[in-house]
Tab-separated table of C-alpha atoms in Angstrom:
chain	number	residue	atom	x	y	z
A	1	MET	CA	-4.060	-13.319	-47.954
A	2	LYS	CA	-2.617	-15.844	-45.484
A	3	ASN	CA	-5.873	-17.775	-45.286
A	4	SER	CA	-6.031	-17.883	-49.050
A	5	GLY	CA	-2.480	-19.326	-49.273
A	6	PHE	CA	-3.239	-21.849	-46.534
A	7	LYS	CA	-6.312	-22.941	-48.346
A	8	LYS	CA	-4.390	-23.489	-51.618
A	9	THR	CA	-1.816	-25.506	-49.724
A	10	ALA	CA	-4.536	-27.660	-48.171
A	11	VAL	CA	-6.111	-28.341	-51.462
A	12	ALA	CA	-2.819	-29.376	-53.026
A	13	VAL	CA	-2.076	-31.769	-50.158
A	14	ALA	CA	-5.606	-33.351	-50.431
A	15	LEU	CA	-5.065	-33.886	-54.188
A	16	LEU	CA	-1.688	-35.416	-53.634
A	17	CYS	CA	-3.102	-37.801	-51.072
A	18	ALA	CA	-5.953	-38.791	-53.400
A	19	GLY	CA	-3.441	-39.478	-56.147
A	20	ILE	CA	-1.270	-41.594	-53.875
A	21	ALA	CA	-4.380	-43.601	-52.824
A	22	LEU	CA	-5.407	-44.173	-56.440
A	23	GLY	CA	-1.956	-45.312	-57.411
A	24	TRP	CA	-1.901	-47.662	-54.413
A	25	GLY	CA	-5.207	-49.141	-55.455
A	26	LEU	CA	-3.957	-49.773	-59.030
A	27	ALA	CA	-0.672	-51.197	-57.744
A	28	GLN	CA	-2.585	-53.597	-55.505
A	29	TRP	CA	-4.685	-54.642	-58.534
A	30	ARG	CA	-1.564	-55.373	-60.506
A	31	ILE	CA	0.143	-57.134	-57.666
A	32	SER	CA	-3.005	-59.411	-57.050
A	33	GLY	CA	-3.033	-60.178	-60.828
A	34	GLY	CA	-6.448	-58.435	-61.212
A	35	THR	CA	-8.025	-61.459	-59.562
A	36	GLY	CA	-9.087	-60.205	-56.155
A	37	ALA	CA	-8.332	-57.920	-53.209
A	38	GLY	CA	-4.795	-56.759	-52.564
A	39	VAL	CA	-2.765	-58.820	-50.138
A	40	SER	CA	0.233	-57.928	-47.936
A	41	THR	CA	3.782	-58.343	-49.163
A	42	ALA	CA	4.429	-61.118	-46.723
A	43	GLU	CA	1.368	-62.995	-47.804
A	44	THR	CA	2.198	-62.484	-51.408
A	45	GLY	CA	5.669	-63.904	-50.967
A	46	ALA	CA	4.367	-66.902	-49.087
A	47	ALA	CA	1.853	-67.557	-51.754
A	48	LYS	CA	4.350	-67.332	-54.543
A	49	THR	CA	6.478	-70.174	-53.026
A	50	ASP	CA	3.497	-72.563	-53.432
A	51	ARG	CA	2.243	-71.352	-56.801
A	52	LYS	CA	3.075	-73.298	-59.927
A	53	VAL	CA	4.667	-71.329	-62.789
A	54	LEU	CA	3.444	-72.291	-66.225
A	55	TYR	CA	5.789	-70.030	-68.189
A	56	TRP	CA	7.506	-66.629	-68.213
A	57	TYR	CA	6.595	-63.825	-70.636
A	58	ASP	CA	7.317	-60.257	-71.478
A	59	PRO	CA	4.273	-58.000	-70.654
A	60	MET	CA	5.007	-55.920	-73.658
A	61	VAL	CA	5.065	-59.018	-75.950
A	62	PRO	CA	2.587	-61.338	-74.051
A	63	THR	CA	2.195	-63.882	-76.888
A	64	GLN	CA	5.838	-64.992	-76.661
A	65	LYS	CA	6.492	-67.540	-73.881
A	66	PHE	CA	9.671	-68.737	-72.176
A	67	ASP	CA	10.402	-71.831	-70.065
A	68	LYS	CA	12.614	-70.077	-67.530
A	69	PRO	CA	13.078	-66.672	-65.970
A	70	GLY	CA	15.468	-64.095	-67.265
A	71	LYS	CA	15.729	-60.902	-69.186
A	72	SER	CA	13.415	-60.183	-72.054
A	73	PRO	CA	15.010	-60.201	-75.433
A	74	PHE	CA	12.532	-57.511	-76.602
A	75	MET	CA	12.580	-54.989	-73.801
A	76	ASP	CA	15.102	-54.024	-71.064
A	77	MET	CA	13.097	-55.765	-68.312
A	78	ALA	CA	12.768	-59.019	-66.428
A	79	LEU	CA	10.369	-61.719	-67.634
A	80	VAL	CA	7.168	-62.123	-65.591
A	81	PRO	CA	5.891	-65.471	-64.379
A	82	LYS	CA	2.488	-66.843	-65.373
A	83	TYR	CA	0.926	-68.926	-62.685
A	84	ALA	CA	-1.426	-71.834	-63.214
A	85	GLU	CA	-4.250	-70.598	-61.037
A	86	GLU	CA	-4.148	-67.223	-62.876
A	87	ASP	CA	-4.510	-68.928	-66.169
A	88	MET	CA	-7.446	-70.950	-64.922
A	89	GLN	CA	-9.160	-67.955	-63.449
A	90	GLN	CA	-8.533	-65.550	-66.195
A	91	GLY	CA	-9.569	-67.535	-69.335
A	92	SER	CA	-10.258	-65.171	-72.113
A	93	GLY	CA	-11.226	-62.234	-69.851
A	94	LEU	CA	-9.812	-59.998	-67.192
A	95	ASN	CA	-10.423	-60.023	-63.455
A	96	VAL	CA	-10.532	-56.758	-61.468
A	97	SER	CA	-10.656	-56.654	-57.661
A	98	ALA	CA	-13.487	-54.908	-55.899
A	99	GLN	CA	-10.984	-52.303	-54.499
A	100	ALA	CA	-9.689	-51.542	-58.023
A	101	VAL	CA	-13.264	-51.138	-59.304
A	102	GLN	CA	-14.007	-48.617	-56.614
A	103	ALA	CA	-10.678	-46.832	-57.067
A	104	LEU	CA	-11.151	-46.524	-60.878
A	105	GLY	CA	-14.736	-45.354	-60.505
A	106	LEU	CA	-15.861	-48.049	-62.919
A	107	ARG	CA	-19.508	-47.783	-64.119
A	108	THR	CA	-21.467	-50.210	-66.313
A	109	ALA	CA	-24.443	-49.844	-68.629
A	110	VAL	CA	-26.975	-52.267	-70.110
A	111	VAL	CA	-27.171	-53.024	-73.747
A	112	GLU	CA	-30.729	-51.875	-74.716
A	113	GLN	CA	-32.896	-52.945	-77.556
A	114	ARG	CA	-35.297	-50.248	-78.855
A	115	ASP	CA	-37.400	-49.484	-81.855
A	116	ILE	CA	-35.717	-46.575	-83.576
A	117	GLY	CA	-36.651	-44.713	-86.729
A	118	ALA	CA	-34.371	-43.003	-89.147
A	119	ASP	CA	-36.112	-39.662	-88.492
A	120	VAL	CA	-34.341	-36.695	-90.151
A	121	ASP	CA	-34.913	-33.101	-88.858
A	122	ALA	CA	-33.751	-30.448	-91.342
A	123	LEU	CA	-34.349	-26.782	-92.177
A	124	GLY	CA	-36.332	-26.192	-95.355
A	125	THR	CA	-37.188	-23.262	-97.578
A	126	VAL	CA	-40.338	-22.874	-99.678
A	127	GLN	CA	-39.770	-22.539	-103.458
A	128	LEU	CA	-41.897	-22.201	-106.522
A	129	ASN	CA	-42.684	-25.488	-108.304
A	130	ASP	CA	-40.480	-25.368	-111.405
A	131	ARG	CA	-42.465	-28.194	-112.910
A	132	ASP	CA	-45.544	-26.024	-113.149
A	133	VAL	CA	-44.145	-23.435	-115.567
A	134	SER	CA	-45.505	-22.043	-118.782
A	135	ILE	CA	-43.970	-19.726	-121.339
A	136	VAL	CA	-46.046	-17.700	-123.800
A	137	GLN	CA	-44.528	-16.961	-127.172
A	138	ALA	CA	-45.531	-14.940	-130.229
A	139	ARG	CA	-46.896	-17.297	-132.883
A	140	SER	CA	-46.109	-14.931	-135.807
A	141	ALA	CA	-44.035	-11.894	-136.442
A	142	GLY	CA	-45.716	-8.619	-135.726
A	143	PHE	CA	-45.992	-5.465	-133.605
A	144	VAL	CA	-47.007	-4.936	-129.953
A	145	GLU	CA	-49.888	-2.452	-129.934
A	146	ARG	CA	-50.823	-2.735	-126.300
A	147	VAL	CA	-49.476	-4.274	-123.106
A	148	TYR	CA	-52.002	-4.708	-120.264
A	149	ALA	CA	-51.051	-3.660	-116.746
A	150	ARG	CA	-48.641	-6.540	-115.816
A	151	ALA	CA	-45.399	-6.701	-113.916
A	152	PRO	CA	-43.067	-9.361	-112.622
A	153	GLY	CA	-44.412	-10.605	-109.278
A	154	ASP	CA	-48.040	-10.166	-110.216
A	155	VAL	CA	-50.431	-12.997	-109.639
A	156	VAL	CA	-52.750	-13.449	-112.591
A	157	ALA	CA	-55.688	-15.756	-113.428
A	158	ALA	CA	-55.878	-18.168	-116.308
A	159	GLY	CA	-57.261	-16.430	-119.449
A	160	ALA	CA	-56.222	-12.961	-118.349
A	161	PRO	CA	-55.142	-10.702	-121.272
A	162	LEU	CA	-51.400	-9.953	-121.661
A	163	ALA	CA	-50.883	-7.903	-124.901
A	164	ASP	CA	-52.542	-7.013	-128.214
A	165	LEU	CA	-50.381	-7.970	-131.253
A	166	LEU	CA	-50.845	-6.851	-134.919
A	167	LEU	CA	-49.754	-9.716	-137.148
A	168	PRO	CA	-49.588	-8.849	-140.902
A	169	GLU	CA	-48.814	-12.443	-141.884
A	170	TRP	CA	-52.064	-13.628	-140.420
A	171	VAL	CA	-54.013	-10.977	-142.272
A	172	ALA	CA	-52.558	-12.115	-145.638
A	173	ALA	CA	-53.362	-15.713	-144.907
A	174	GLN	CA	-56.872	-14.937	-143.842
A	175	ARG	CA	-57.561	-13.044	-147.115
A	176	GLU	CA	-56.365	-16.055	-149.063
A	177	PHE	CA	-58.693	-18.289	-147.036
A	178	LEU	CA	-61.690	-15.988	-147.686
A	179	ALA	CA	-60.902	-16.022	-151.516
A	180	VAL	CA	-60.704	-19.856	-151.628
A	181	ARG	CA	-63.933	-20.153	-149.516
A	182	ALA	CA	-65.733	-18.013	-152.139
A	183	LEU	CA	-64.988	-20.720	-154.753
A	184	LYS	CA	-67.412	-23.064	-153.066
A	185	ASP	CA	-64.854	-25.889	-153.195
A	186	ASP	CA	-64.931	-27.871	-149.924
A	187	THR	CA	-61.636	-29.539	-150.571
A	188	LEU	CA	-59.833	-26.289	-151.162
A	189	THR	CA	-61.512	-24.594	-148.342
A	190	ALA	CA	-60.523	-27.324	-145.836
A	191	ALA	CA	-56.861	-27.068	-146.998
A	192	ALA	CA	-56.896	-23.300	-146.569
A	193	ARG	CA	-58.505	-23.655	-143.108
A	194	GLN	CA	-55.748	-26.136	-142.200
A	195	ARG	CA	-53.043	-23.671	-143.306
A	196	LEU	CA	-54.419	-21.045	-140.876
A	197	ALA	CA	-54.232	-23.596	-138.016
A	198	LEU	CA	-50.656	-24.342	-138.974
A	199	LEU	CA	-49.765	-20.650	-138.703
A	200	GLY	CA	-50.827	-20.776	-135.129
A	201	MET	CA	-54.238	-19.140	-135.317
A	202	PRO	CA	-56.655	-20.376	-132.526
A	203	ALA	CA	-59.783	-22.205	-133.734
A	204	ALA	CA	-61.997	-19.410	-132.235
A	205	LEU	CA	-60.219	-16.806	-134.418
A	206	VAL	CA	-60.646	-18.830	-137.537
A	207	ALA	CA	-64.380	-19.314	-136.779
A	208	GLN	CA	-64.753	-15.509	-136.280
A	209	VAL	CA	-63.148	-14.829	-139.684
A	210	GLU	CA	-65.509	-17.357	-141.430
A	211	ARG	CA	-68.534	-15.746	-139.622
A	212	THR	CA	-67.720	-12.133	-140.354
A	213	GLY	CA	-65.913	-12.600	-143.692
A	214	GLU	CA	-63.365	-9.990	-142.560
A	215	PRO	CA	-59.707	-10.649	-141.780
A	216	GLN	CA	-58.638	-10.233	-138.084
A	217	GLY	CA	-55.057	-8.912	-137.887
A	218	ARG	CA	-55.200	-7.924	-134.246
A	219	TYR	CA	-54.772	-10.773	-131.707
A	220	THR	CA	-54.970	-10.613	-127.913
A	221	VAL	CA	-52.431	-12.878	-126.148
A	222	THR	CA	-53.783	-14.416	-122.879
A	223	PHE	CA	-52.290	-16.330	-119.953
A	224	PRO	CA	-52.806	-20.131	-120.491
A	225	LEU	CA	-52.795	-20.757	-116.679
A	226	GLY	CA	-52.908	-18.738	-113.574
A	227	GLY	CA	-49.922	-18.020	-111.389
A	228	LEU	CA	-46.993	-15.773	-110.691
A	229	VAL	CA	-45.549	-13.636	-113.466
A	230	ALA	CA	-41.983	-14.711	-113.033
A	231	GLU	CA	-40.598	-12.753	-116.108
A	232	LEU	CA	-42.175	-10.266	-118.458
A	233	MET	CA	-40.322	-9.776	-121.841
A	234	VAL	CA	-42.895	-7.802	-123.835
A	235	ARG	CA	-43.335	-3.992	-123.963
A	236	GLN	CA	-45.640	-1.705	-125.909
A	237	GLY	CA	-44.299	-0.619	-129.269
A	238	MET	CA	-41.779	-3.340	-129.690
A	239	THR	CA	-41.519	-5.692	-132.631
A	240	VAL	CA	-41.671	-9.408	-132.061
A	241	SER	CA	-40.623	-12.276	-134.286
A	242	ALA	CA	-42.208	-15.682	-134.511
A	243	GLY	CA	-41.362	-17.774	-131.447
A	244	ALA	CA	-40.224	-14.815	-129.319
A	245	SER	CA	-40.957	-15.274	-125.584
A	246	LEU	CA	-43.385	-12.828	-124.058
A	247	VAL	CA	-43.834	-13.967	-120.528
A	248	ARG	CA	-42.972	-16.766	-118.150
A	249	VAL	CA	-45.549	-17.845	-115.478
A	250	ASN	CA	-45.084	-20.109	-112.481
A	251	GLY	CA	-48.136	-21.972	-111.199
A	252	LEU	CA	-49.052	-21.677	-107.550
A	253	ALA	CA	-51.323	-24.684	-107.027
A	254	SER	CA	-48.461	-26.478	-105.357
A	255	VAL	CA	-45.048	-25.418	-104.130
A	256	TRP	CA	-41.670	-27.107	-103.230
A	257	ILE	CA	-39.866	-27.194	-100.078
A	258	GLU	CA	-36.091	-27.867	-100.418
A	259	ALA	CA	-34.232	-29.167	-97.474
A	260	ALA	CA	-30.383	-29.812	-97.029
A	261	VAL	CA	-30.109	-33.201	-95.226
A	262	PRO	CA	-26.723	-34.198	-93.753
A	263	GLU	CA	-24.924	-36.699	-95.852
A	264	ALA	CA	-24.674	-39.241	-92.999
A	265	GLN	CA	-28.523	-39.176	-92.653
A	266	SER	CA	-29.440	-39.338	-96.392
A	267	GLY	CA	-29.066	-43.021	-96.848
A	268	PRO	CA	-32.571	-44.137	-95.733
A	269	LEU	CA	-34.422	-41.404	-97.736
A	270	GLN	CA	-36.788	-42.603	-100.471
A	271	LEU	CA	-38.983	-41.095	-103.111
A	272	GLY	CA	-42.534	-40.717	-102.025
A	273	GLN	CA	-41.590	-40.681	-98.311
A	274	ASP	CA	-44.062	-38.721	-96.075
A	275	ALA	CA	-42.882	-35.695	-94.311
A	276	GLN	CA	-44.171	-33.069	-91.794
A	277	VAL	CA	-43.624	-29.382	-92.375
A	278	ARG	CA	-43.824	-26.730	-89.636
A	279	LEU	CA	-43.444	-23.216	-91.012
A	280	ALA	CA	-42.605	-20.116	-89.006
A	281	ALA	CA	-45.434	-18.275	-90.591
A	282	PHE	CA	-48.043	-20.718	-89.129
A	283	PRO	CA	-46.942	-21.697	-85.635
A	284	GLY	CA	-48.543	-24.765	-84.246
A	285	GLU	CA	-49.702	-25.971	-87.625
A	286	THR	CA	-48.283	-29.140	-89.226
A	287	ILE	CA	-48.486	-29.512	-92.989
A	288	LYS	CA	-48.126	-32.922	-94.751
A	289	ALA	CA	-45.784	-33.243	-97.692
A	290	ARG	CA	-43.948	-35.969	-99.641
A	291	VAL	CA	-40.549	-36.424	-101.224
A	292	VAL	CA	-40.654	-35.916	-104.928
A	293	SER	CA	-36.882	-35.664	-105.738
A	294	ILE	CA	-33.561	-36.532	-104.052
A	295	LEU	CA	-30.908	-34.650	-106.080
A	296	PRO	CA	-27.996	-36.923	-107.218
A	297	GLU	CA	-25.221	-34.604	-106.133
A	298	ALA	CA	-24.111	-33.733	-102.628
A	299	ASN	CA	-22.746	-30.328	-101.739
A	300	ARG	CA	-18.981	-30.638	-101.358
A	301	ASP	CA	-18.668	-27.804	-98.900
A	302	THR	CA	-21.537	-28.502	-96.481
A	303	ARG	CA	-21.626	-32.330	-97.061
A	304	THR	CA	-25.425	-32.197	-97.462
A	305	VAL	CA	-27.930	-33.674	-99.956
A	306	ARG	CA	-30.722	-31.667	-101.388
A	307	VAL	CA	-34.250	-33.084	-100.997
A	308	ARG	CA	-37.345	-31.677	-102.625
A	309	LEU	CA	-40.759	-32.058	-101.132
A	310	GLU	CA	-44.063	-31.125	-102.813
A	311	LEU	CA	-47.185	-29.905	-100.983
A	312	PRO	CA	-50.466	-28.334	-102.104
A	313	ASN	CA	-50.956	-24.614	-101.813
A	314	PRO	CA	-54.671	-23.900	-101.479
A	315	GLY	CA	-55.498	-20.217	-101.281
A	316	GLN	CA	-51.800	-19.424	-102.129
A	317	ARG	CA	-50.979	-19.384	-98.402
A	318	LEU	CA	-47.444	-20.542	-98.964
A	319	LYS	CA	-45.026	-17.961	-100.306
A	320	ALA	CA	-41.633	-18.581	-101.841
A	321	GLY	CA	-38.846	-17.869	-99.414
A	322	MET	CA	-40.683	-18.983	-96.268
A	323	SER	CA	-38.631	-21.218	-93.944
A	324	GLY	CA	-39.487	-23.952	-91.477
A	325	GLN	CA	-38.564	-27.358	-89.955
A	326	ILE	CA	-38.824	-30.477	-91.971
A	327	LEU	CA	-39.299	-33.838	-90.242
A	328	LEU	CA	-38.748	-36.835	-92.492
A	329	ALA	CA	-40.110	-39.919	-90.704
A	330	GLY	CA	-38.334	-43.185	-91.270
A	331	ARG	CA	-39.422	-46.795	-90.673
A	332	LYS	CA	-39.281	-48.091	-87.169
A	333	GLN	CA	-36.866	-51.057	-86.646
A	334	PRO	CA	-35.375	-52.704	-83.680
A	335	ALA	CA	-31.738	-51.888	-82.835
A	336	LEU	CA	-29.304	-52.444	-79.947
A	337	LEU	CA	-27.959	-49.283	-78.240
A	338	VAL	CA	-24.948	-48.642	-75.972
A	339	PRO	CA	-23.680	-45.410	-74.516
A	340	SER	CA	-21.137	-43.667	-76.803
A	341	GLU	CA	-18.640	-43.411	-73.993
A	342	ALA	CA	-18.576	-47.256	-73.681
A	343	VAL	CA	-16.976	-47.761	-77.081
A	344	ILE	CA	-13.228	-47.691	-77.627
A	345	ARG	CA	-12.341	-46.646	-81.213
A	346	THR	CA	-8.830	-47.508	-82.387
A	347	GLY	CA	-9.277	-46.353	-85.916
A	348	LYS	CA	-9.352	-49.850	-87.358
A	349	ARG	CA	-11.934	-51.410	-85.013
A	350	ALA	CA	-14.380	-50.585	-82.162
A	351	LEU	CA	-14.275	-52.403	-78.788
A	352	VAL	CA	-16.437	-52.665	-75.762
A	353	TYR	CA	-15.757	-54.494	-72.475
A	354	VAL	CA	-18.571	-56.924	-71.562
A	355	VAL	CA	-19.192	-57.770	-67.873
A	356	ASP	CA	-19.112	-61.576	-67.270
A	357	GLY	CA	-19.576	-61.237	-63.517
A	358	PRO	CA	-18.507	-59.343	-60.460
A	359	GLY	CA	-15.112	-57.966	-61.361
A	360	LYS	CA	-14.856	-60.033	-64.625
A	361	TYR	CA	-14.729	-58.561	-68.079
A	362	HIS	CA	-13.711	-59.468	-71.585
A	363	PRO	CA	-13.297	-57.324	-74.799
A	364	VAL	CA	-15.605	-57.742	-77.745
A	365	GLN	CA	-15.198	-56.174	-81.154
A	366	VAL	CA	-18.414	-54.629	-82.357
A	367	GLN	CA	-19.825	-53.157	-85.604
A	368	LEU	CA	-21.293	-49.748	-85.159
A	369	GLY	CA	-24.180	-48.009	-86.897
A	370	ALA	CA	-25.660	-44.486	-86.561
A	371	GLU	CA	-25.291	-42.336	-83.457
A	372	ILE	CA	-28.564	-41.217	-81.826
A	373	ASP	CA	-28.076	-38.575	-79.124
A	374	ASP	CA	-25.484	-40.012	-76.714
A	375	ARG	CA	-25.883	-43.578	-77.867
A	376	LEU	CA	-24.530	-45.708	-80.589
A	377	VAL	CA	-26.314	-48.355	-82.640
A	378	VAL	CA	-24.516	-51.786	-82.450
A	379	GLN	CA	-24.976	-53.877	-85.513
A	380	GLY	CA	-23.034	-56.936	-84.363
A	381	GLY	CA	-21.045	-58.259	-81.383
A	382	LEU	CA	-23.541	-57.819	-78.611
A	383	ILE	CA	-26.955	-59.041	-77.417
A	384	ALA	CA	-29.660	-57.294	-75.502
A	385	GLY	CA	-29.359	-57.403	-71.788
A	386	GLN	CA	-25.565	-57.607	-71.635
A	387	GLN	CA	-23.691	-55.178	-69.341
A	388	VAL	CA	-20.797	-53.235	-70.727
A	389	VAL	CA	-18.191	-51.041	-69.039
A	390	ALA	CA	-19.139	-47.327	-69.488
A	391	SER	CA	-16.211	-45.662	-67.709
A	392	ALA	CA	-12.540	-46.399	-66.973
A	393	GLN	CA	-12.505	-48.913	-69.919
A	394	PHE	CA	-9.309	-47.444	-71.293
A	395	LEU	CA	-7.330	-48.543	-68.159
A	396	ILE	CA	-8.892	-51.953	-68.392
A	397	ASP	CA	-8.022	-52.087	-72.120
A	398	SER	CA	-4.404	-51.258	-71.361
A	399	GLU	CA	-4.223	-54.058	-68.839
A	400	ALA	CA	-5.881	-56.480	-71.332
A	401	SER	CA	-3.255	-55.563	-73.999
A	402	LEU	CA	-0.464	-56.281	-71.645
A	403	ARG	CA	-1.880	-59.620	-70.877
A	404	GLY	CA	-2.495	-60.475	-74.572
A	405	ILE	CA	-6.235	-60.863	-74.156
A	406	MET	CA	-7.715	-60.510	-77.630
A	407	PRO	CA	-11.262	-59.286	-78.439
A	408	ALA	CA	-13.999	-61.699	-79.582
A	409	GLN	CA	-14.903	-61.098	-83.237
A	410	PRO	CA	-18.428	-59.790	-83.940
A	411	GLN	CA	-21.023	-62.143	-85.402
A	412	ALA	CA	-22.399	-61.360	-88.851
A	413	SER	CA	-25.610	-59.467	-88.947
A	414	VAL	CA	-28.762	-60.897	-90.354
A	415	ALA	CA	-28.439	-58.816	-93.530
A	416	GLN	CA	-24.849	-59.814	-93.976
A	417	ALA	CA	-25.713	-63.495	-93.576
A	418	ALA	CA	-28.419	-63.220	-96.115
A	419	ASN	CA	-25.946	-61.693	-98.609
A	420	GLY	CA	-23.297	-64.202	-97.835
A	421	GLN	CA	-20.978	-61.553	-96.398
A	422	GLY	CA	-20.700	-63.219	-93.084
A	423	SER	CA	-19.513	-66.550	-94.413
A	424	PRO	CA	-15.867	-67.422	-94.446
A	425	ALA	CA	-13.909	-67.477	-97.603
A	426	PRO	CA	-13.771	-70.891	-99.325
A	427	GLU	CA	-10.008	-70.948	-98.765
A	428	ALA	CA	-10.565	-70.651	-95.012
A	429	THR	CA	-13.018	-73.531	-94.855
A	430	THR	CA	-11.053	-75.921	-97.071
A	431	SER	CA	-7.448	-75.324	-96.107
A	432	THR	CA	-5.835	-77.764	-93.608
A	433	PRO	CA	-3.856	-76.304	-90.698
A	434	LYS	CA	-0.219	-77.121	-90.584
A	435	THR	CA	0.833	-79.691	-87.947
A	436	PHE	CA	3.974	-79.877	-85.856
A	437	THR	CA	5.503	-82.781	-84.018
A	438	VAL	CA	7.729	-82.340	-80.897
A	439	ARG	CA	8.813	-84.141	-77.782
A	440	GLY	CA	7.924	-83.124	-74.279
A	441	VAL	CA	7.123	-84.043	-70.711
A	442	VAL	CA	3.620	-83.860	-69.309
A	443	ASP	CA	3.212	-81.468	-66.258
A	444	GLU	CA	-0.528	-81.302	-65.792
A	445	VAL	CA	-3.569	-82.838	-67.445
A	446	THR	CA	-7.325	-81.916	-67.351
A	447	PRO	CA	-10.091	-83.308	-69.619
A	448	THR	CA	-9.671	-80.403	-72.089
A	449	GLU	CA	-6.094	-79.160	-71.597
A	450	ALA	CA	-2.591	-80.420	-71.011
A	451	THR	CA	0.514	-78.488	-69.869
A	452	LEU	CA	3.775	-79.787	-71.282
A	453	THR	CA	7.467	-78.817	-71.176
A	454	HIS	CA	8.486	-79.335	-74.723
A	455	ASP	CA	11.592	-79.009	-76.913
A	456	ALA	CA	12.164	-76.167	-79.308
A	457	VAL	CA	10.028	-75.848	-82.426
A	458	PRO	CA	12.268	-74.321	-85.099
A	459	GLU	CA	9.440	-73.931	-87.643
A	460	LEU	CA	7.644	-71.589	-85.259
A	461	LYS	CA	10.890	-70.087	-83.877
A	462	TRP	CA	9.913	-71.373	-80.389
A	463	PRO	CA	12.533	-72.054	-77.769
A	464	GLY	CA	11.964	-74.962	-75.381
A	465	MET	CA	9.253	-73.918	-72.929
A	466	THR	CA	6.419	-74.917	-70.719
A	467	MET	CA	2.930	-74.005	-72.062
A	468	PRO	CA	-0.642	-75.278	-72.120
A	469	PHE	CA	-2.178	-77.031	-75.097
A	470	LYS	CA	-5.869	-77.695	-75.805
A	471	LEU	CA	-6.780	-81.302	-76.425
A	472	ALA	CA	-8.686	-82.191	-79.616
A	473	THR	CA	-10.707	-84.987	-77.786
A	474	PRO	CA	-11.143	-85.891	-74.135
A	475	GLU	CA	-9.775	-89.413	-74.941
A	476	LEU	CA	-6.318	-87.962	-75.313
A	477	ALA	CA	-6.343	-86.958	-71.613
A	478	LYS	CA	-6.903	-90.619	-70.538
A	479	SER	CA	-3.600	-91.697	-71.865
A	480	LEU	CA	-1.542	-88.878	-70.279
A	481	LYS	CA	-0.151	-88.742	-66.823
A	482	PRO	CA	2.232	-86.188	-65.154
A	483	GLU	CA	5.935	-86.762	-65.731
A	484	GLN	CA	5.384	-88.915	-68.817
A	485	GLN	CA	7.658	-88.421	-71.776
A	486	VAL	CA	5.686	-88.083	-74.980
A	487	GLN	CA	5.928	-87.211	-78.593
A	488	PHE	CA	2.839	-85.199	-79.638
A	489	THR	CA	1.490	-83.557	-82.726
A	490	PHE	CA	-0.349	-80.191	-82.553
A	491	GLN	CA	-1.738	-77.528	-84.848
A	492	GLN	CA	-2.941	-74.015	-84.531
A	493	GLN	CA	-6.765	-73.522	-84.598
A	494	GLY	CA	-7.636	-69.918	-84.299
A	495	LYS	CA	-5.809	-68.525	-81.233
A	496	ASP	CA	-5.358	-71.994	-79.534
A	497	PHE	CA	-2.724	-74.658	-80.075
A	498	VAL	CA	-4.501	-78.051	-80.166
A	499	ILE	CA	-2.843	-81.530	-79.592
A	500	THR	CA	-4.347	-83.930	-82.086
A	501	ALA	CA	-2.165	-87.028	-81.401
A	502	VAL	CA	0.136	-88.231	-78.567
A	503	GLU	CA	2.538	-91.143	-78.476
A	504	ARG	CA	4.241	-92.221	-75.228
A	505	ILE	CA	8.067	-92.565	-75.322
A	506	LYS	CA	9.372	-95.543	-73.295
A	507	PRO	CA	12.288	-94.585	-71.014
């Protein structure tokens, strides 16, 4: 018992030490700005004294910038400085030190392009072909004199006898026909013969009456086609009326197999699509079939769509009620696949973190397709060969949110571009961005960007602050020098604020 308690204590201490180590690694990542290995406190303090501060910001509201330190107006916390070298290194992505990558257990995966088919595997049940059904009815009122040995479930051949009927109406009509025939008037004889046919008498029976000169009141009903006796409604001694149903027969030359396909997989299904059937009664044998019907209503309880397949039934091997696996083969088409665990779903969008280099990542919004095993089809946002973060991406996403790093929008797919869905709305392409003019002092200049300390911009509810601006053209950078007082005009283009004109103010 003592050893058991000692072991439990040792395990608890080990877990505590591991947690402290992981927390220290994350802290060093945050202290170093996610740009490299952790440094000592003394080195950090020394570095801060020489680093240029661009602006201060609240990590919870990173888009709002301030020109001096202080307390955040949004949260009960101090503003955080944004250094120039951090902004240059970070760009639109996030840097993570090698120590933090190791501490987080971060793994990556490659975006793969494969040929996939929309194959659907479902359970099916053999059923009788309801399109191959015949119903035998009494053609005239009469009496059932005899019913041959038949019962529901019997398999009969075409032409097999069903019942003998005595039909008084036919006897009276045949006597009239024989009397007219005796007049030797061909016109009247043809009209009388036509009347017998309209009463439902077969041509063979009419010919027999003409040959023998005797009326035939007894008629044997036969099966018009072979198959299964599905329902037997005639019994010996009963009276039948004209049009009364005597028997219903299902043909067995072909059968149906009905499968319940999940709603999410029913989209690619098409009429005439080939399928493979493997029945439990014939192990190792594959039977070819084709889709003959996709029912227009889905089951609200199971969220499945009923699909009917038809296949031949030589020798009547297939029996109604048999079950088996149905494989509906879809067309092969190329697709991009990423591990399911690499995708962050927020409810409104799906994100992945793309690897830009060692320790460098940036978020990308993606469009998702079907899920195949443990992978997801990506319909837009990525290209084959890219590496994405497959683990610990939630911690990276939290840090990116704090820094205000926004995901790149996915590109329109080929199908969307063909349909015009990927094109921007006419208003977006024709509207002119609003411009703002303000005074400021130039701090730093590069060929593509300038950092200025500017006055307040009431229209944007900006206080006076120091912030970077993009330059519309490289020529604007040639006329700017540090510590110059200027009046500049800028506008918002996407997520950037771009200077379009600059005028120097003489002291």
